Structures are given as C-alpha cells and as structure tokens.
CSV table of C-alpha atoms in Angstrom, one decimal:
chain,number,residue,atom,x,y,z
A,1,ALA,CA,-74.1,-81.9,18.7
A,2,PRO,CA,-75.0,-84.7,21.2
A,3,LEU,CA,-71.4,-85.9,21.0
A,4,LEU,CA,-69.9,-82.5,21.5
A,5,ALA,CA,-72.0,-82.0,24.4
A,6,LEU,CA,-71.1,-85.3,25.9
A,7,THR,CA,-67.2,-84.5,25.3
A,8,VAL,CA,-67.5,-81.1,26.7
A,9,ALA,CA,-69.1,-82.6,29.9
A,10,VAL,CA,-66.2,-85.2,30.0
A,11,ARG,CA,-63.4,-82.7,29.5
A,12,THR,CA,-64.9,-80.2,32.1
A,13,LEU,CA,-64.9,-83.1,34.5
A,14,ASN,CA,-61.5,-84.0,33.5
A,15,CYS,CA,-60.4,-80.3,34.2
A,16,PHE,CA,-61.7,-80.3,37.7
A,17,LEU,CA,-60.3,-83.8,38.3
A,18,VAL,CA,-56.7,-82.5,37.6
A,19,ARG,CA,-55.5,-80.4,40.7
A,20,THR,CA,-51.7,-81.2,40.5
A,21,SER,CA,-48.8,-79.7,38.9
A,22,PHE,CA,-47.0,-81.4,36.2
A,23,VAL,CA,-44.1,-79.0,34.8
A,24,PRO,CA,-43.4,-75.3,35.4
A,25,ASP,CA,-44.4,-74.2,31.9
A,26,GLU,CA,-47.8,-74.7,32.3
A,27,TYR,CA,-47.5,-71.4,34.5
A,28,TRP,CA,-44.4,-69.8,33.6
A,29,GLN,CA,-44.8,-69.8,29.9
A,30,SER,CA,-48.5,-69.1,29.9
A,31,LEU,CA,-50.5,-67.8,32.9
A,32,GLU,CA,-47.7,-66.0,34.6
A,33,VAL,CA,-46.7,-64.1,31.3
A,34,ALA,CA,-50.6,-63.5,30.5
A,35,HIS,CA,-51.0,-62.0,34.1
A,36,ARG,CA,-48.1,-59.8,33.7
A,37,MET,CA,-49.4,-58.5,30.2
A,38,VAL,CA,-52.7,-57.4,31.7
A,39,PHE,CA,-52.0,-56.5,35.3
A,40,LYS,CA,-49.3,-54.3,35.0
A,41,TYR,CA,-48.7,-52.9,38.6
A,42,PRO,CA,-45.2,-52.7,40.0
A,43,SER,CA,-43.8,-56.1,41.0
A,44,TYR,CA,-46.6,-57.8,40.0
A,45,GLY,CA,-45.4,-60.4,37.6
A,46,TYR,CA,-42.3,-62.1,36.5
A,47,LEU,CA,-40.8,-63.2,33.2
A,48,THR,CA,-38.3,-66.1,33.2
A,49,TRP,CA,-34.8,-65.9,31.6
A,50,GLU,CA,-36.3,-67.3,28.2
A,51,TRP,CA,-38.5,-64.1,27.6
A,52,ALA,CA,-35.4,-62.0,28.3
A,53,GLN,CA,-33.8,-64.0,25.7
A,54,GLY,CA,-36.5,-63.8,23.2
A,55,LEU,CA,-37.1,-67.8,23.1
A,56,ARG,CA,-40.7,-67.4,23.7
A,57,GLY,CA,-43.5,-65.8,21.9
A,58,TYR,CA,-46.4,-63.8,23.1
A,59,SER,CA,-49.0,-65.4,20.7
A,60,TYR,CA,-49.9,-68.4,23.3
A,61,PRO,CA,-50.0,-66.2,26.4
A,62,LEU,CA,-52.2,-63.6,24.5
A,63,ILE,CA,-55.0,-66.2,24.4
A,64,PHE,CA,-55.1,-66.3,28.3
A,65,ALA,CA,-54.3,-62.4,28.5
A,66,SER,CA,-57.7,-61.9,26.5
A,67,ILE,CA,-59.3,-64.1,28.9
A,68,TYR,CA,-58.0,-62.1,31.9
A,69,LYS,CA,-58.8,-58.7,30.2
A,70,ALA,CA,-62.3,-59.7,29.7
A,71,LEU,CA,-62.6,-60.8,33.4
A,72,GLN,CA,-61.1,-57.4,34.4
A,73,LEU,CA,-63.3,-55.5,32.5
A,74,LEU,CA,-66.3,-57.5,33.9
A,75,ALA,CA,-64.8,-56.8,37.4
A,76,LYS,CA,-64.7,-60.5,37.9
A,77,ASP,CA,-61.0,-60.9,38.2
A,78,ASP,CA,-61.1,-63.1,41.3
A,79,VAL,CA,-58.2,-65.2,41.7
A,80,GLN,CA,-60.1,-68.5,41.4
A,81,LEU,CA,-61.7,-67.5,38.2
A,82,LEU,CA,-58.3,-66.4,37.2
A,83,ILE,CA,-56.9,-70.1,37.7
A,84,TRP,CA,-59.9,-72.0,36.3
A,85,VAL,CA,-61.3,-70.1,33.4
A,86,PRO,CA,-58.2,-70.7,31.3
A,87,ARG,CA,-58.2,-74.3,32.3
A,88,LEU,CA,-61.9,-74.6,31.2
A,89,ALA,CA,-61.2,-72.9,28.0
A,90,GLN,CA,-58.5,-75.4,27.2
A,91,ALA,CA,-60.8,-78.3,28.2
A,92,VAL,CA,-63.5,-77.1,25.7
A,93,LEU,CA,-60.8,-76.9,22.9
A,94,ALA,CA,-59.9,-80.5,23.9
A,95,ALA,CA,-63.3,-81.5,23.6
A,96,PHE,CA,-63.7,-80.2,20.1
A,97,ALA,CA,-60.3,-81.9,19.2
A,98,ASP,CA,-61.7,-85.2,20.5
A,99,VAL,CA,-64.8,-84.7,18.3
A,100,LYS,CA,-62.7,-83.9,15.3
A,101,LEU,CA,-60.7,-87.1,15.8
A,102,TYR,CA,-63.9,-89.0,15.8
A,103,SER,CA,-65.2,-87.2,12.5
A,104,LEU,CA,-62.2,-87.9,10.7
A,105,VAL,CA,-62.1,-91.4,11.5
A,106,ARG,CA,-65.6,-91.8,10.7
A,107,HIS,CA,-65.1,-90.3,7.3
A,108,LEU,CA,-62.2,-92.4,6.4
A,109,GLU,CA,-63.6,-95.6,7.9
A,110,ASN,CA,-66.9,-96.0,9.5
A,111,ALA,CA,-68.8,-95.2,12.7
A,112,GLU,CA,-67.8,-98.4,14.5
A,113,THR,CA,-64.0,-97.7,14.1
A,114,ALA,CA,-64.6,-94.0,14.9
A,115,LYS,CA,-66.1,-95.0,18.3
A,116,CYS,CA,-63.3,-97.1,19.0
A,117,VAL,CA,-60.8,-94.4,18.4
A,118,TYR,CA,-63.0,-91.8,20.4
A,119,PHE,CA,-63.2,-94.4,23.3
A,120,CYS,CA,-59.4,-95.0,23.2
A,121,GLN,CA,-58.8,-91.1,23.2
A,122,LEU,CA,-61.1,-90.5,26.2
A,123,CYS,CA,-59.5,-93.5,27.9
A,124,SER,CA,-55.9,-92.3,27.7
A,125,TRP,CA,-54.6,-91.6,31.0
A,126,PHE,CA,-51.9,-89.1,29.7
A,127,THR,CA,-54.3,-87.3,27.5
A,128,TRP,CA,-56.5,-86.9,30.6
A,129,TYR,CA,-53.5,-85.8,32.4
A,130,CYS,CA,-52.3,-83.0,30.0
A,131,CYS,CA,-55.2,-82.0,27.6
A,132,THR,CA,-56.8,-79.3,30.2
A,133,ARG,CA,-53.4,-77.9,31.2
A,134,THR,CA,-52.0,-74.4,29.9
A,135,LEU,CA,-49.2,-75.9,28.3
A,136,THR,CA,-47.9,-75.1,25.0
A,137,ASN,CA,-47.4,-78.7,24.4
A,138,THR,CA,-51.3,-79.0,24.8
A,139,MET,CA,-52.0,-76.5,22.3
A,140,GLU,CA,-49.6,-78.0,20.0
A,141,THR,CA,-51.4,-81.3,20.3
A,142,LEU,CA,-54.8,-80.0,20.0
A,143,LEU,CA,-53.9,-78.1,16.7
A,144,THR,CA,-52.3,-81.2,15.4
A,145,ILE,CA,-55.6,-82.9,15.7
A,146,PHE,CA,-57.4,-80.0,14.1
A,147,ALA,CA,-54.9,-80.0,11.2
A,148,LEU,CA,-55.1,-83.9,11.0
A,149,SER,CA,-58.8,-83.4,10.2
A,150,CYS,CA,-57.9,-81.2,7.2
A,151,TYR,CA,-55.1,-83.2,5.8
A,152,PRO,CA,-55.7,-84.6,2.5
A,153,ILE,CA,-55.1,-88.2,3.2
A,154,LYS,CA,-55.6,-90.7,0.3
A,155,GLY,CA,-59.2,-91.7,0.1
A,156,SER,CA,-60.3,-88.6,2.1
A,157,LYS,CA,-62.4,-85.8,0.4
A,158,MET,CA,-62.3,-83.5,3.4
A,159,GLY,CA,-58.9,-82.5,2.8
A,160,SER,CA,-57.8,-78.6,2.6
A,161,SER,CA,-54.4,-77.7,2.0
A,162,CYS,CA,-54.9,-74.2,3.3
A,163,LYS,CA,-56.7,-75.1,6.2
A,164,TYR,CA,-54.4,-77.8,7.5
A,165,LEU,CA,-51.3,-75.6,6.5
A,166,ALA,CA,-52.6,-72.6,8.5
A,167,LEU,CA,-53.1,-74.9,11.6
A,168,ILE,CA,-49.7,-76.3,11.4
A,169,ALA,CA,-48.2,-72.7,11.0
A,170,LEU,CA,-50.2,-71.5,14.0
A,171,ALA,CA,-48.8,-74.6,16.0
A,172,ILE,CA,-45.3,-73.7,15.0
A,173,VAL,CA,-45.8,-70.1,15.9
A,174,ILE,CA,-46.9,-71.4,19.5
A,175,ARG,CA,-44.5,-73.9,19.5
A,176,PRO,CA,-41.6,-74.1,16.7
A,177,THR,CA,-41.1,-78.0,17.6
A,178,ALA,CA,-44.6,-78.6,16.0
A,179,VAL,CA,-43.1,-78.7,12.6
A,180,ILE,CA,-41.5,-82.1,13.5
A,181,PRO,CA,-44.4,-84.6,13.3
A,182,TRP,CA,-45.7,-82.9,10.1
A,183,ILE,CA,-42.5,-83.0,8.0
A,184,PRO,CA,-43.4,-86.6,6.7
A,185,LEU,CA,-46.9,-85.8,6.2
A,186,VAL,CA,-46.1,-82.6,4.3
A,187,PHE,CA,-43.5,-84.4,2.2
A,188,SER,CA,-46.1,-87.0,1.4
A,189,HIS,CA,-48.8,-84.5,0.4
A,190,PHE,CA,-46.3,-82.6,-1.9
A,191,PHE,CA,-45.0,-85.7,-3.7
A,192,GLN,CA,-48.8,-86.8,-4.0
A,193,GLU,CA,-50.0,-83.4,-5.2
A,194,ARG,CA,-50.2,-83.0,-8.9
A,195,ARG,CA,-50.2,-79.1,-9.0
A,196,LYS,CA,-47.0,-78.7,-6.7
A,197,ALA,CA,-46.4,-75.1,-7.8
A,198,ASP,CA,-50.0,-74.3,-7.0
A,199,LEU,CA,-49.4,-75.8,-3.5
A,200,ILE,CA,-46.2,-73.7,-2.8
A,201,LEU,CA,-47.4,-70.5,-4.4
A,202,ARG,CA,-51.2,-70.4,-3.3
A,203,ASN,CA,-50.8,-72.3,0.1
A,204,CYS,CA,-47.7,-72.5,1.7
A,205,ILE,CA,-46.2,-69.2,1.0
A,206,PRO,CA,-49.1,-67.0,1.9
A,207,VAL,CA,-50.0,-69.2,4.7
A,208,GLY,CA,-46.4,-68.8,6.1
A,209,LEU,CA,-46.1,-65.3,5.5
A,210,VAL,CA,-49.5,-64.4,7.4
A,211,THR,CA,-48.5,-66.4,10.3
A,212,VAL,CA,-45.1,-65.5,10.7
A,213,GLY,CA,-46.1,-61.9,10.0
A,214,THR,CA,-48.8,-61.9,12.7
A,215,SER,CA,-46.4,-63.5,15.0
A,216,LEU,CA,-43.8,-60.9,14.4
A,217,ILE,CA,-46.1,-58.0,14.9
A,218,ILE,CA,-47.5,-59.6,18.3
A,219,ASP,CA,-43.9,-60.1,19.5
A,220,ARG,CA,-42.9,-56.6,18.5
A,221,VAL,CA,-45.7,-55.1,20.5
A,222,PHE,CA,-44.9,-56.9,23.7
A,223,PHE,CA,-41.1,-57.1,23.5
A,224,GLY,CA,-40.8,-53.8,22.4
A,225,LYS,CA,-38.4,-54.7,19.6
A,226,TRP,CA,-38.4,-57.0,16.4
A,227,VAL,CA,-37.8,-60.5,17.5
A,228,LEU,CA,-38.0,-63.6,15.5
A,229,VAL,CA,-38.7,-65.9,18.5
A,230,GLN,CA,-38.8,-69.4,16.2
A,231,VAL,CA,-35.0,-68.7,15.1
A,232,ASN,CA,-33.9,-68.3,18.9
A,233,PHE,CA,-35.7,-71.2,20.0
A,234,LEU,CA,-34.0,-73.4,17.2
A,235,LYS,CA,-30.6,-72.0,18.2
A,236,PHE,CA,-31.0,-72.6,22.0
A,237,ASN,CA,-32.6,-75.9,21.8
A,238,VAL,CA,-30.9,-77.6,18.7
A,239,LEU,CA,-27.7,-75.7,17.6
A,240,GLN,CA,-26.5,-74.9,21.1
A,241,ASN,CA,-28.4,-77.7,22.9
A,242,LEU,CA,-28.6,-75.8,25.9
A,243,GLY,CA,-31.6,-77.7,27.1
A,244,THR,CA,-29.1,-80.2,28.8
A,245,PHE,CA,-28.8,-77.8,31.5
A,246,TYR,CA,-32.1,-79.1,32.8
A,247,GLY,CA,-31.2,-82.7,32.5
A,248,SER,CA,-30.3,-85.4,29.8
A,249,HIS,CA,-31.5,-88.8,29.0
A,250,PRO,CA,-29.8,-91.7,26.8
A,251,TRP,CA,-30.7,-91.7,23.2
A,252,HIS,CA,-33.3,-94.7,23.7
A,253,TRP,CA,-35.2,-93.1,26.4
A,254,TYR,CA,-38.3,-92.3,24.3
A,255,PHE,CA,-38.4,-95.8,22.8
A,256,THR,CA,-37.9,-97.5,26.2
A,257,GLN,CA,-39.5,-95.3,28.4
A,258,GLY,CA,-41.2,-92.1,26.8
A,259,LEU,CA,-43.7,-93.8,24.5
A,260,PRO,CA,-44.5,-97.0,26.6
A,261,VAL,CA,-45.3,-94.7,29.5
A,262,ILE,CA,-47.4,-92.1,27.9
A,263,LEU,CA,-49.2,-95.0,25.9
A,264,GLY,CA,-49.5,-97.1,29.1
A,265,THR,CA,-52.0,-100.1,28.6
A,266,HIS,CA,-52.7,-98.7,25.1
A,267,LEU,CA,-49.3,-100.0,24.0
A,268,PRO,CA,-50.2,-103.5,22.8
A,269,PHE,CA,-53.4,-102.2,21.0
A,270,PHE,CA,-51.1,-99.5,19.2
A,271,ILE,CA,-48.5,-102.4,18.1
A,272,HIS,CA,-51.6,-104.6,17.1
A,273,GLY,CA,-53.2,-101.7,15.3
A,274,CYS,CA,-50.0,-101.0,13.3
A,275,VAL,CA,-50.1,-104.4,11.9
A,276,ARG,CA,-53.7,-104.3,11.0
A,277,ALA,CA,-54.1,-100.8,9.7
A,278,PRO,CA,-54.4,-100.3,5.9
A,279,GLN,CA,-51.5,-99.1,3.9
A,280,ARG,CA,-52.7,-95.7,3.7
A,281,TYR,CA,-52.4,-95.1,7.5
A,282,ARG,CA,-48.5,-95.9,7.5
A,283,ILE,CA,-48.1,-92.3,7.0
A,284,PHE,CA,-49.2,-91.8,10.6
A,285,LEU,CA,-47.2,-94.4,11.8
A,286,THR,CA,-44.0,-92.7,9.9
A,287,ALA,CA,-44.8,-89.5,11.6
A,288,VAL,CA,-45.0,-91.1,15.0
A,289,ILE,CA,-41.5,-93.0,14.5
A,290,TRP,CA,-39.9,-89.9,12.8
A,291,THR,CA,-41.0,-87.5,15.7
A,292,VAL,CA,-39.6,-90.0,18.4
A,293,LEU,CA,-36.4,-90.5,16.4
A,294,VAL,CA,-35.9,-86.8,16.0
A,295,TYR,CA,-36.4,-86.0,19.9
A,296,SER,CA,-34.1,-88.8,20.6
A,297,MET,CA,-31.2,-87.0,19.1
A,298,LEU,CA,-31.6,-84.2,21.7
A,299,SER,CA,-30.1,-84.7,25.1
A,300,HIS,CA,-33.0,-83.1,27.2
A,301,LYS,CA,-36.0,-85.3,27.2
A,302,GLU,CA,-39.6,-85.0,28.8
A,303,PHE,CA,-42.8,-87.1,28.2
A,304,ARG,CA,-44.7,-84.0,27.3
A,305,PHE,CA,-42.5,-83.2,24.1
A,306,ILE,CA,-44.0,-86.4,22.3
A,307,TYR,CA,-47.6,-85.9,23.8
A,308,PRO,CA,-48.5,-84.5,20.1
A,309,VAL,CA,-48.0,-87.9,18.6
A,310,LEU,CA,-50.6,-89.6,20.8
A,311,PRO,CA,-53.6,-88.8,18.8
A,312,PHE,CA,-52.0,-90.6,15.8
A,313,CYS,CA,-51.2,-93.5,17.9
A,314,MET,CA,-55.1,-93.7,19.3
A,315,ILE,CA,-56.0,-94.1,15.6
A,316,PHE,CA,-54.1,-97.4,15.8
A,317,CYS,CA,-55.4,-98.2,19.1
A,318,GLY,CA,-58.8,-97.7,17.6
A,319,TYR,CA,-58.4,-99.6,14.8
A,320,SER,CA,-57.0,-102.6,17.0
A,321,LEU,CA,-60.0,-102.5,19.3
A,322,LYS,CA,-62.6,-102.6,16.4
A,323,HIS,CA,-60.8,-105.8,15.1
A,324,LEU,CA,-60.8,-107.7,18.1
A,325,ARG,CA,-64.5,-108.5,17.6
A,326,ALA,CA,-65.3,-111.3,20.3
A,327,TRP,CA,-62.8,-109.7,22.7
A,328,LYS,CA,-63.8,-106.2,22.0
A,329,ARG,CA,-66.1,-105.4,25.3
A,330,SER,CA,-63.4,-107.2,27.5
A,331,ALA,CA,-60.5,-105.2,25.9
A,332,ALA,CA,-62.5,-101.9,26.3
A,333,SER,CA,-63.1,-102.8,30.1
A,334,PHE,CA,-59.5,-103.4,30.5
A,335,LEU,CA,-58.5,-100.2,28.9
A,336,LEU,CA,-60.8,-98.0,31.0
A,337,PHE,CA,-60.1,-99.6,34.2
A,338,SER,CA,-56.4,-99.6,33.6
A,339,ASN,CA,-56.0,-96.1,32.8
A,340,LEU,CA,-58.4,-94.9,35.4
A,341,LEU,CA,-56.3,-95.3,38.4
A,342,PRO,CA,-53.1,-93.6,36.8
A,343,ALA,CA,-55.4,-90.8,35.6
A,344,LEU,CA,-57.2,-90.1,38.9
A,345,TYR,CA,-53.8,-90.8,41.1
A,346,THR,CA,-51.6,-88.3,38.7
A,347,GLY,CA,-54.6,-85.8,38.5
A,348,LEU,CA,-55.8,-85.6,42.1
A,349,VAL,CA,-52.9,-87.0,44.2
A,350,HIS,CA,-49.4,-86.9,42.8
A,351,GLN,CA,-47.5,-83.4,43.0
A,352,ARG,CA,-50.6,-81.4,44.1
A,353,GLY,CA,-48.9,-79.6,47.0
A,354,ALA,CA,-47.3,-77.2,44.7
A,355,LEU,CA,-50.8,-75.7,43.8
A,356,ASP,CA,-52.4,-76.4,47.3
A,357,VAL,CA,-49.7,-74.4,49.1
A,358,MET,CA,-51.0,-71.2,47.0
A,359,SER,CA,-54.2,-71.1,48.9
A,360,HIS,CA,-52.1,-70.3,52.0
A,361,ILE,CA,-50.2,-67.5,50.0
A,362,GLN,CA,-53.5,-66.2,48.8
A,363,GLN,CA,-54.6,-65.7,52.4
A,364,LEU,CA,-51.9,-63.2,53.0
A,365,CYS,CA,-53.5,-60.9,50.3
A,366,LYS,CA,-56.6,-60.8,52.7
A,367,ASN,CA,-54.6,-59.6,55.8
A,368,SER,CA,-54.2,-55.9,56.7
A,369,TYR,CA,-50.4,-56.4,56.9
A,370,GLN,CA,-50.1,-57.4,53.2
A,371,SER,CA,-47.8,-54.7,52.5
A,372,GLN,CA,-45.5,-55.8,55.0
A,373,ALA,CA,-45.7,-59.4,53.9
A,374,PHE,CA,-42.7,-61.0,52.2
A,375,VAL,CA,-42.9,-64.8,51.0
A,376,PHE,CA,-39.6,-66.6,50.0
A,377,ILE,CA,-40.2,-69.9,48.4
A,378,MET,CA,-37.2,-72.1,49.1
A,379,MET,CA,-37.7,-74.8,46.7
A,380,PRO,CA,-36.5,-75.9,43.3
A,381,CYS,CA,-36.9,-72.9,41.0
A,382,HIS,CA,-40.5,-72.6,39.4
A,383,SER,CA,-41.8,-75.2,41.9
A,384,THR,CA,-45.0,-73.3,42.0
A,385,PRO,CA,-47.0,-70.8,40.1
A,386,LEU,CA,-46.5,-67.0,41.3
A,387,TYR,CA,-48.7,-64.0,40.7
A,388,SER,CA,-51.4,-66.0,38.3
A,389,HIS,CA,-52.3,-67.9,41.3
A,390,VAL,CA,-52.2,-65.0,44.2
A,391,HIS,CA,-53.3,-62.1,42.2
A,392,CYS,CA,-52.2,-59.5,44.6
A,393,PRO,CA,-49.0,-57.4,44.6
A,394,LEU,CA,-47.4,-59.4,47.5
A,395,LYS,CA,-43.7,-59.4,47.7
A,396,MET,CA,-42.5,-62.7,46.7
A,397,ARG,CA,-39.2,-64.4,45.8
A,398,PHE,CA,-37.9,-67.9,44.7
A,399,LEU,CA,-34.7,-69.5,44.1
A,400,ARG,CA,-33.6,-68.7,40.3
A,401,CYS,CA,-31.9,-71.0,37.9
A,402,PRO,CA,-31.2,-69.5,34.6
A,403,PRO,CA,-28.6,-71.4,32.5
A,404,ASP,CA,-25.3,-70.1,31.7
A,405,LEU,CA,-25.5,-68.2,28.2
A,406,THR,CA,-21.9,-66.8,28.5
A,407,GLY,CA,-19.9,-70.0,28.2
A,408,ASN,CA,-18.7,-69.6,31.7
A,409,GLY,CA,-17.5,-73.4,32.7
A,410,SER,CA,-17.6,-72.7,36.5
A,411,TYR,CA,-21.2,-71.1,36.5
A,412,ILE,CA,-23.5,-72.2,39.4
A,413,ASP,CA,-27.0,-71.1,39.5
A,414,GLU,CA,-28.6,-69.7,42.6
A,415,ALA,CA,-30.7,-72.8,43.5
A,416,ASP,CA,-27.6,-74.8,43.3
A,417,ILE,CA,-25.7,-72.5,45.5
A,418,PHE,CA,-28.4,-72.5,48.1
A,419,TYR,CA,-28.7,-76.3,48.2
A,420,SER,CA,-25.2,-76.7,48.5
A,421,ASN,CA,-25.3,-75.0,51.9
A,422,PRO,CA,-28.8,-74.1,52.9
A,423,LEU,CA,-28.0,-72.7,56.3
A,424,GLY,CA,-25.1,-71.0,55.5
A,425,TRP,CA,-26.7,-69.4,52.4
A,426,LEU,CA,-29.6,-68.2,54.8
A,427,ASN,CA,-27.5,-66.8,57.4
A,428,LYS,CA,-25.6,-64.9,55.0
A,429,GLU,CA,-28.4,-63.6,52.7
A,430,PHE,CA,-30.6,-62.7,55.8
A,431,TYR,CA,-27.7,-61.0,58.0
A,432,ASN,CA,-30.0,-58.3,59.2
A,433,ASP,CA,-33.5,-59.2,60.8
A,434,THR,CA,-34.9,-56.2,58.7
A,435,LEU,CA,-34.3,-58.3,55.5
A,436,LEU,CA,-36.2,-61.5,56.9
A,437,PRO,CA,-39.1,-62.7,54.8
A,438,SER,CA,-42.4,-62.8,56.9
A,439,ASN,CA,-43.0,-66.4,55.3
A,440,LEU,CA,-41.0,-69.3,54.2
A,441,ILE,CA,-42.3,-72.0,52.0
A,442,PHE,CA,-39.9,-75.3,51.5
A,443,PHE,CA,-40.1,-78.9,50.9
A,444,SER,CA,-40.1,-81.0,54.2
A,445,VAL,CA,-36.4,-82.6,53.4
A,446,LEU,CA,-35.0,-79.2,53.9
A,447,GLU,CA,-36.6,-78.8,57.5
A,448,GLN,CA,-33.9,-80.4,59.6
A,449,GLU,CA,-31.0,-78.9,58.0
A,450,ILE,CA,-32.3,-75.2,58.4
A,451,SER,CA,-33.9,-75.8,61.9
A,452,PRO,CA,-31.4,-73.7,63.7
A,453,PHE,CA,-32.1,-70.6,61.5
A,454,LEU,CA,-35.7,-71.2,61.9
A,455,ALA,CA,-35.4,-71.3,65.7
A,456,LEU,CA,-32.9,-68.5,66.1
A,457,ARG,CA,-35.1,-66.2,63.7
A,458,GLY,CA,-38.5,-66.7,65.4
A,459,TYR,CA,-40.3,-68.7,62.9
A,460,GLU,CA,-43.1,-71.3,63.4
A,461,LYS,CA,-44.9,-73.8,61.3
A,462,THR,CA,-48.2,-72.9,60.3
A,463,ALA,CA,-49.0,-75.5,57.7
A,464,ALA,CA,-47.8,-79.0,56.2
A,465,VAL,CA,-49.0,-79.6,52.8
A,466,PHE,CA,-49.1,-83.0,51.1
A,467,HIS,CA,-47.1,-83.0,47.9
A,468,THR,CA,-46.2,-86.6,46.8
A,469,HIS,CA,-45.8,-90.1,48.0
A,470,VAL,CA,-42.6,-90.5,46.0
A,471,PRO,CA,-40.1,-87.6,47.3
A,472,GLN,CA,-37.0,-87.4,45.2
A,473,GLY,CA,-33.8,-85.4,46.0
A,474,ARG,CA,-34.7,-81.9,46.8
A,475,VAL,CA,-38.4,-82.5,46.6
A,476,GLY,CA,-40.0,-83.7,49.8
A,477,SER,CA,-43.5,-85.5,50.5
A,478,HIS,CA,-44.7,-82.4,52.0
A,479,ILE,CA,-44.5,-78.7,51.7
A,480,TYR,CA,-44.0,-76.5,54.8
A,481,VAL,CA,-45.3,-73.1,55.6
A,482,TYR,CA,-43.5,-71.1,58.2
A,483,ARG,CA,-44.3,-67.7,59.5
A,484,LYS,CA,-42.2,-65.4,61.4
A,485,LYS,CA,-43.7,-65.1,64.9
A,486,PRO,CA,-45.5,-61.5,65.3
A,487,GLU,CA,-43.8,-61.0,68.8
A,488,THR,CA,-40.4,-61.1,67.4
A,489,ASN,CA,-41.2,-59.3,64.2
A,490,ASN,CA,-40.0,-55.7,64.2
C-alpha cells in the first residue's frame, strides 16, 4: 500500500508535468471520439476517416466517454476537467502497472532486484512522456504489464492462464497490434503446458469469444451496424500497407533509432542485463526482438509503436543495475539525471503550443459573439485537439488529410493542396467576405506567404504561442492567432 500511494503520487506529478502534444491519436482516437459519444449537439464533434472506414473500435473511447458522462451527470463538465480527469485516470492506471511490475520481479527474484526494476521503470524518460497520455499505445502497454504479472513463466506460482489471456484479448480489442509481443510468449506457454487441450478449450476459446463478442456489441451500438474492427485494421495496415501515406522509414529504423531512442541511457544497462539475466528470461528478450522485427517489416514506423516492449526491457535494465554492486549507486544517479532532462524537456517544452493555443480558442466560448465565431486551423491536419479541449459548439474547421482509399494515383489531400499554394488557396476558398473565418490559427512559417491575404481581409495578430525549438517543414517555432478586426467584420 505505501508503494502504491508513492507511485500514484509520482504518476500524478508526471501527469501534470506533461503539457505537450505527442501525436494526434491521443486526442483524435480517444477524447475526441468520447466527447462526440456523450455530448451530441449538432456540429459538436468530429470523427476522422478511420471511423468512417471502421478501422477503430469504440471500446477504448468508451472508457473516457464514461468519465465524461459521470462529469456531465454531476454538472461538472468544465473544459479543464474534461481535459485533465482522463489523463489522471491514465496516470493512476500507470501507477498500478508500475507496482505490478515490481511485484512480478519480487516474486520471481527478490526485493532488491524488484526495486532496481521499479527504479528503472520510474526513471525511463519515454515512459514518463507516454504513460499518462490517452493513447491506445499507452493502454496497450499497461495491459501488457498487467498480463505479464499473470503470465505463467517458469518458476512462478502466480501465473493464471485465464487472467493473462483475458488481458491480452482486451489489449487486442483496444489495439490489434497488441498481439505481436505476445505471440512468442503464448507459444512458449502452449509448448510447456501439459494439458494443451484444456488450455485451448477452457481458456483460449471462451476468453476469445467473450472479448470479441463484447467488442462487436459495443461497436454495433455506436457504429449502428456490425463492424469487425480488428480485421479492417489488419487489412489496412498490413495487407494494403496504406500506413505509408503517413510516411515510411528504412527497415532498420527500429534497431538504429527507434529502440535506442526510447531506451535512451538505459540502453547499456539493457544490453548488460540481457547477458546477465537467467535463461528463463530469454523469452522476454525473444518478445522484444520479435516485436521489433515484425514492426520493421512495415513501412510506416513510429516510436510509440514499440512502447509496449519497454516494460520487458526494464526487467533486464533492473537486473543489470542490481548486479553492478559497487557501481550501483553511481549507475542509479546516472540513470536518474540523464533521464530527467529529456523527460522534463519533452514533457514541458517541446511541442507545447498545440495545447497552449487551445486556451485562446476556449476564450471565444465565453464571448457574446460565440455564435458568429468561426475558427480555421491552417496547420498540418490534426495538429491540435478539437472539441474535447474546447467543449462548446463553436464553428471550427481544419485542413483534412485522409488517405486515398480508391486507388487514384493522382490523389492529393486538402492539406497538401493548401500548402502547395497557401495564398492562392485562401483567395479561392474565401472569395466572399461573408465566408471569412473570424479567427485564423497557423504556424509562424506560413505568416510571410499569406501576409497579403491577412492585410487585405483585415486580420490582426492577437497571440504568438511558443511551440518548439526545432521547427521542421510545415511546423514553425510558434503558433500565431489572428482575429478579423471588428471594424471590418460585417
């Protein structure tokens, strides 16, 4: 209990010290969907193209929709509570997962090794950066830790086939890729299991039927038709490989950049731990290598995709730290301070403008001319959250970028068309003053190119919000907020 209380306190602090945006999925596949599920006013929510194609399921957003509904019933659906309560709920779950990881290692080894693994887990800058975010990858990782604590590894008496299989199944429902790390683990369990028929008939099949059936029913309620999300997800990302629309990387990217970056200064400890760890932990290393290999075969790669293998890596890091003996205190200090800077910088500084600018949009909800307000976000699509961070039926528009699902070789999305000629696009789109947005939001790199439009149509800059120290391409160092001058607004 004291360890859990301490961990909850740490992860709560973690939650409030992460005020930056990472990827659009933490809003657009969770909070934005949940907001639409609960607050069903006209034009009060937006679903991305994935939902129209049935690539995403409602099981994960339903968790946040339940939180939103409770706040609504208590008449506490203030925008700040809608933003922070889901994050805090994720933080508490992350704390439980940290303690579960500690308990697992303590059971398998001893308290000293467990403390080292726990310390490595809390020190991990990437875990700090991700574990309180409302990403499906975060929930996938937390469920992986919970499942791992029930996995019947050799020498463990805590294993429960039904529990760990149910947790894996739940993770797969939330994000189908969750199956990847567990393939070698489940096969290893199957070959070691004496009663193989019982494992399949009494555990695998019932658990599979219940979880898939529940997922189907939830999606049937909210889609209004039967949709098998997991099959659609597999078809899109693996068979059609359409994820390349959002970028592609060389096959070795996860080995040369992905895993080294998310491990950070834990990397030498991980390598040392792999050498020192007992034979029975090789299955965890197999799961890490297998997962990285499978993801390496897909063209579109992101750091967050391999986040679920990080807890496996922390077990080896902790094992290494424990065996350093004379150097243990120095090594622990090195891990703590070398992870502190990237954790605080990525959590408090890098890419914070996308969230900070939402407070400027929120102010429009408090003004008397809210019904006339029209916000146009001229940024790479899904750069900011939307109604989940505004919570009023404000007219808002952003540049869209759905991939081509028709096989049209000459397809160009709206965002690419806009960026090919921003000034021409704006003059064509808003040919009449009555169509003009009341507020424009865009990255600083765009300002000079569209300045003739801003001057001619009577816009003035009202805010400059810091975003990043490393602007790239369409993403600038600041986000500018422009408002149409009242005297020229008809």
